[in-house]
Short mmCIF file of C-alpha atoms and ligand atoms in Angstrom, two decimals:
data_model
loop_
_atom_site.label_atom_id
_atom_site.label_comp_id
_atom_site.label_asym_id
_atom_site.label_seq_id
_atom_site.Cartn_x
_atom_site.Cartn_y
_atom_site.Cartn_z
CA MET A 1 17.75 -21.00 12.06
CA ASN A 2 14.65 -21.23 14.21
CA GLY A 3 14.87 -17.49 14.98
CA ALA A 4 15.00 -16.58 11.29
CA ALA A 5 11.99 -18.79 10.58
CA VAL A 6 10.00 -17.05 13.31
CA VAL A 7 10.83 -13.62 11.83
CA VAL A 8 9.62 -14.68 8.39
CA VAL A 9 6.30 -15.85 9.84
CA ILE A 10 5.82 -12.59 11.71
CA CYS A 11 6.56 -10.47 8.60
CA ALA A 12 4.21 -12.55 6.51
CA SER A 13 1.36 -12.06 8.97
CA LEU A 14 2.02 -8.31 9.09
CA SER A 15 1.80 -8.04 5.31
CA VAL A 16 -1.54 -9.82 5.35
CA VAL A 17 -2.85 -7.45 8.00
CA ALA A 18 -1.56 -4.47 6.04
CA ALA A 19 -3.16 -5.39 2.74
CA ALA A 20 -6.64 -4.07 3.55
CA PRO A 21 -5.99 -0.29 3.69
CA GLN A 22 -4.50 -0.24 0.20
CA THR A 23 -7.86 -0.89 -1.39
CA THR A 24 -9.46 2.18 0.17
CA ALA A 25 -8.80 5.91 0.34
CA PRO A 26 -5.63 6.63 2.38
CA ASP A 27 -7.31 8.84 4.91
CA ALA A 28 -10.92 10.01 5.33
CA ARG A 29 -9.61 13.55 5.73
CA ALA A 30 -7.48 13.47 2.57
CA ASP A 31 -8.39 15.92 -0.18
CA PRO A 32 -9.38 13.67 -3.11
CA ALA A 33 -8.19 16.25 -5.65
CA LEU A 34 -4.75 16.38 -4.02
CA ILE A 35 -4.50 12.59 -3.98
CA ALA A 36 -5.58 12.44 -7.66
CA ASP A 37 -2.92 14.97 -8.60
CA LEU A 38 -0.29 13.04 -6.62
CA VAL A 39 -1.21 9.85 -8.46
CA ALA A 40 -1.03 11.78 -11.76
CA ALA A 41 2.41 13.16 -10.76
CA ASN A 42 3.71 9.61 -10.23
CA ARG A 43 2.40 8.48 -13.64
CA ILE A 44 3.54 11.65 -15.48
CA LEU A 45 7.11 11.48 -14.18
CA ALA A 46 7.26 7.78 -15.12
CA GLN A 47 5.88 8.45 -18.58
CA GLU A 48 8.31 11.35 -19.16
CA ASN A 49 11.22 9.08 -18.15
CA ILE A 50 12.10 11.15 -15.08
CA PHE A 51 11.29 8.16 -12.92
CA ASP A 52 12.22 4.58 -13.83
CA GLY A 53 11.40 1.91 -11.29
CA PHE A 54 12.74 4.29 -8.64
CA GLY A 55 12.04 7.83 -7.54
CA HIS A 56 9.18 9.33 -5.57
CA VAL A 57 6.98 12.39 -5.35
CA SER A 58 5.13 13.74 -2.31
CA ALA A 59 2.63 16.50 -1.52
CA ARG A 60 2.09 18.36 1.71
CA ASP A 61 -1.35 18.03 3.22
CA GLY A 62 -3.16 21.29 2.41
CA ARG A 63 -5.20 21.02 5.62
CA ASN A 64 -2.44 19.99 8.04
CA PRO A 65 1.04 21.30 7.13
CA ASN A 66 2.61 18.77 9.51
CA ARG A 67 1.58 15.86 7.33
CA TYR A 68 2.45 14.84 3.79
CA TYR A 69 1.34 12.18 1.31
CA LEU A 70 3.64 9.70 -0.45
CA ALA A 71 3.10 6.32 -2.10
CA ARG A 72 4.01 3.05 -0.39
CA SER A 73 7.20 1.44 -1.76
CA LEU A 74 6.15 0.84 -5.35
CA ALA A 75 7.36 1.73 -8.85
CA PRO A 76 5.87 5.20 -9.49
CA GLY A 77 4.30 4.19 -12.81
CA LEU A 78 2.13 1.69 -10.92
CA VAL A 79 0.86 4.03 -8.18
CA ALA A 80 -2.93 4.34 -7.66
CA ALA A 81 -4.87 6.30 -5.06
CA GLY A 82 -5.05 3.33 -2.71
CA ASP A 83 -1.23 3.22 -2.56
CA ILE A 84 -0.90 6.75 -1.16
CA LEU A 85 0.02 6.87 2.55
CA GLU A 86 0.00 9.72 5.04
CA PHE A 87 3.26 10.59 6.88
CA ASP A 88 4.17 12.88 9.73
CA LEU A 89 7.17 15.18 9.27
CA ASP A 90 9.44 12.64 11.01
CA SER A 91 8.49 10.43 8.05
CA ASN A 92 6.56 7.90 10.07
CA ALA A 93 3.62 6.44 8.09
CA VAL A 94 0.37 7.13 9.87
CA ASN A 95 -1.97 4.14 10.30
CA ALA A 96 0.09 1.98 7.97
CA LYS A 97 1.97 -0.47 10.16
CA GLY A 98 3.59 -3.25 8.18
CA ILE A 99 3.34 -1.58 4.79
CA ALA A 100 6.72 -1.22 3.05
CA VAL A 101 7.71 2.42 2.58
CA TYR A 102 10.52 4.13 0.63
CA SER A 103 13.86 4.11 2.48
CA GLU A 104 14.56 7.70 1.32
CA ARG A 105 11.24 9.09 2.55
CA PHE A 106 13.17 11.26 5.08
CA ILE A 107 14.09 13.56 2.16
CA HIS A 108 10.47 14.65 2.11
CA GLY A 109 9.84 15.11 5.83
CA GLU A 110 13.03 17.02 6.55
CA ILE A 111 12.58 19.40 3.60
CA TYR A 112 8.96 20.07 4.58
CA LYS A 113 10.25 20.95 8.08
CA ALA A 114 12.89 23.30 6.72
CA ARG A 115 10.83 24.91 3.96
CA PRO A 116 7.30 26.01 4.85
CA ASP A 117 6.92 27.38 1.29
CA VAL A 118 7.35 23.90 -0.20
CA LYS A 119 4.15 21.97 -1.01
CA ALA A 120 5.53 19.20 -3.25
CA ILE A 121 8.83 17.35 -3.55
CA VAL A 122 10.28 15.04 -6.23
CA HIS A 123 13.32 12.80 -5.77
CA ASN A 124 14.60 11.09 -8.89
CA HIS A 125 17.66 9.75 -10.71
CA SER A 126 17.01 11.23 -14.14
CA PRO A 127 20.06 10.38 -16.27
CA ALA A 128 21.08 13.66 -17.96
CA LEU A 129 21.53 15.29 -14.53
CA ILE A 130 23.97 12.74 -13.14
CA PRO A 131 27.03 14.02 -15.10
CA PHE A 132 26.52 17.47 -13.57
CA SER A 133 26.48 15.91 -10.09
CA VAL A 134 30.00 14.46 -10.61
CA SER A 135 31.64 17.02 -12.90
CA SER A 136 33.28 20.37 -12.19
CA VAL A 137 31.04 21.78 -14.95
CA PRO A 138 28.06 23.36 -13.16
CA LEU A 139 24.47 22.90 -14.29
CA ARG A 140 23.26 26.29 -15.51
CA PRO A 141 20.10 27.44 -17.31
CA VAL A 142 20.31 27.35 -21.12
CA SER A 143 16.52 27.27 -21.70
CA HIS A 144 13.90 29.76 -20.44
CA THR A 145 11.76 26.82 -19.29
CA ALA A 146 14.46 26.13 -16.68
CA GLY A 147 14.78 29.68 -15.40
CA PHE A 148 14.18 28.36 -11.87
CA ILE A 149 17.81 27.13 -11.93
CA GLY A 150 18.80 30.77 -11.44
CA ASP A 151 22.54 31.07 -11.04
CA GLY A 152 22.96 27.35 -10.48
CA VAL A 153 21.98 24.44 -8.26
CA PRO A 154 24.02 23.18 -5.30
CA VAL A 155 25.53 19.69 -5.24
CA PHE A 156 25.03 17.56 -2.11
CA ASP A 157 27.97 15.23 -1.39
CA ILE A 158 26.78 12.79 1.23
CA ARG A 159 30.39 12.16 2.37
CA THR A 160 30.60 15.70 3.75
CA SER A 161 28.17 14.98 6.56
CA ALA A 162 27.92 11.19 6.71
CA GLY A 163 31.27 9.83 5.46
CA VAL A 164 31.29 6.65 3.39
CA THR A 165 27.73 5.28 3.11
CA ASP A 166 25.52 3.34 0.66
CA MET A 167 24.72 6.87 -0.65
CA LEU A 168 21.04 6.61 0.23
CA VAL A 169 19.40 9.44 2.17
CA SER A 170 17.78 6.86 4.43
CA ASN A 171 17.79 8.54 7.85
CA PRO A 172 16.83 11.96 9.27
CA ASP A 173 20.42 13.11 9.74
CA ARG A 174 21.32 12.57 6.10
CA ALA A 175 18.05 14.23 5.02
CA ARG A 176 18.65 17.27 7.21
CA ALA A 177 22.11 17.64 5.63
CA LEU A 178 20.48 17.51 2.19
CA ALA A 179 17.87 20.11 3.20
CA THR A 180 20.65 22.39 4.42
CA VAL A 181 22.50 22.18 1.09
CA LEU A 182 19.21 22.78 -0.78
CA GLY A 183 18.71 25.95 1.23
CA MET A 184 16.09 28.17 -0.43
CA ARG A 185 16.78 26.83 -3.94
CA ALA A 186 14.46 24.91 -6.30
CA ALA A 187 16.68 21.86 -6.60
CA VAL A 188 19.74 20.11 -5.23
CA LEU A 189 21.86 17.66 -7.20
CA MET A 190 23.05 14.58 -5.26
CA ARG A 191 26.52 13.42 -6.25
CA GLY A 192 26.49 10.14 -8.17
CA HIS A 193 22.85 9.63 -7.26
CA GLY A 194 20.23 12.04 -8.57
CA VAL A 195 18.35 15.16 -7.61
CA THR A 196 15.70 16.52 -5.28
CA ILE A 197 13.35 19.18 -6.60
CA VAL A 198 10.79 21.26 -4.69
CA GLY A 199 7.85 23.45 -5.65
CA SER A 200 4.95 25.42 -4.26
CA SER A 201 2.51 23.05 -5.98
CA ILE A 202 2.50 19.54 -7.51
CA PRO A 203 2.47 20.87 -11.12
CA ILE A 204 5.42 23.16 -10.38
CA ALA A 205 7.49 20.37 -8.78
CA VAL A 206 6.61 18.07 -11.71
CA GLY A 207 7.29 20.75 -14.35
CA ARG A 208 10.62 21.63 -12.78
CA SER A 209 11.60 17.98 -12.71
CA ILE A 210 10.89 17.58 -16.42
CA TYR A 211 12.56 20.82 -17.46
CA LEU A 212 15.61 20.34 -15.23
CA GLU A 213 16.31 17.06 -17.01
CA ARG A 214 15.72 18.71 -20.41
CA ASN A 215 17.99 21.61 -19.53
CA ALA A 216 20.75 19.16 -18.62
CA THR A 217 20.40 17.49 -22.02
CA LEU A 218 20.38 20.84 -23.81
CA GLN A 219 23.37 22.14 -21.88
CA THR A 220 25.33 18.95 -22.66
CA GLN A 221 24.47 19.42 -26.36
CA ALA A 222 25.52 23.09 -26.24
CA ILE A 223 28.81 22.14 -24.63
CA ALA A 224 29.33 19.46 -27.34
CA LEU A 225 29.01 22.13 -30.05
CA GLY A 226 32.28 23.49 -28.76
CA GLY A 227 31.63 27.24 -28.94
CA ASP A 228 31.02 29.75 -26.22
CA ILE A 229 27.69 29.38 -24.44
CA THR A 230 25.40 32.23 -23.42
CA TYR A 231 23.51 31.07 -20.35
CA LEU A 232 20.40 32.77 -19.09
CA ASP A 233 21.34 35.88 -17.16
CA PRO A 234 20.53 35.43 -13.47
CA ALA A 235 18.36 38.57 -13.72
CA GLU A 236 16.40 36.92 -16.56
CA ALA A 237 16.03 33.78 -14.50
CA ARG A 238 14.70 35.78 -11.56
CA GLN A 239 12.17 37.51 -13.82
CA ILE A 240 10.91 34.16 -15.15
CA VAL A 241 10.28 32.92 -11.59
CA ALA A 242 8.78 36.23 -10.49
CA GLY A 243 6.46 36.15 -13.51
CA GLY A 244 4.88 32.90 -12.35
CA GLU A 245 7.29 30.46 -13.98
CA ASN A 246 5.58 29.36 -17.17
CA GLY A 247 2.12 29.84 -15.73
CA GLY A 248 2.81 27.33 -12.95
CA TYR A 249 3.22 24.73 -15.77
CA LEU A 250 -0.58 24.39 -15.73
CA ARG A 251 -1.09 24.30 -19.51
CA ALA A 252 1.49 21.51 -19.81
CA TRP A 253 0.15 19.84 -16.64
CA ASP A 254 -3.32 19.35 -18.24
CA LEU A 255 -1.73 17.62 -21.25
CA TRP A 256 0.70 15.52 -19.18
CA LYS A 257 -2.09 14.36 -16.88
CA LEU A 258 -4.42 13.46 -19.74
CA LYS A 259 -1.68 11.42 -21.47
CA ALA A 260 -0.39 9.72 -18.34
CA MET A 261 -3.78 8.73 -17.00
CA ALA A 262 -5.03 7.56 -20.43
CA THR A 263 -2.20 5.17 -21.02
CA THR A 264 -1.94 3.64 -17.56
CA LYS A 265 -4.51 2.27 -15.17
MN1 LIG B 301 17.50 7.89 -4.63
#
């Protein structure tokens, strides 16, 4: 009993010590525009119902590819610039001792290690995708806005590498296994859990997250109609991506950002 009480006191003092950095910029070297876009990405994905209280989005540091930015453990719709922390690629928070961080942050660090082309990563539990993570029916592109799906997305089953777990990708081994199943794709479904989506910019990772969820809804509706379905041809999908993928989602990004930042503070 005495031991437990001592632990509580220590944790409480750490949280007091840790409170100060959250009221200031995360790092003097951080690019303010990148941090602003990362805050917007959190708010947008919450507003578009891709995030609920859970989910997270990160961005690689444009000046140091061995670092990335991610919010402290907080509902994404509440994230502000002062909540953004810097991490190394082993997913240790830099200069943020005592601040609670997401248990699944390793997803970000291990994918950044495996994929130098990736500059932003979203992990979420958006609901229309979950059936495709547990069904033998594969997620396939039915809408041109989801051409990045290509000929399909892989499904990560955490049992394959880690056996029976709490299903959270909460250590480096589990995250490396996820990155391996992702391979060079845009997204990986996670059985009974959610999805991880990558992009070469924050707007692309956010746009893909929104349109992957929409595609899942549309595909489910098309299946419910009962007829034969004509999916995007893989060659069409490749051409969409090669053509810049909906302009990098930038036209939509401007609107999403304006709406999300106007209705939240
Ligand atoms: Mn999760």
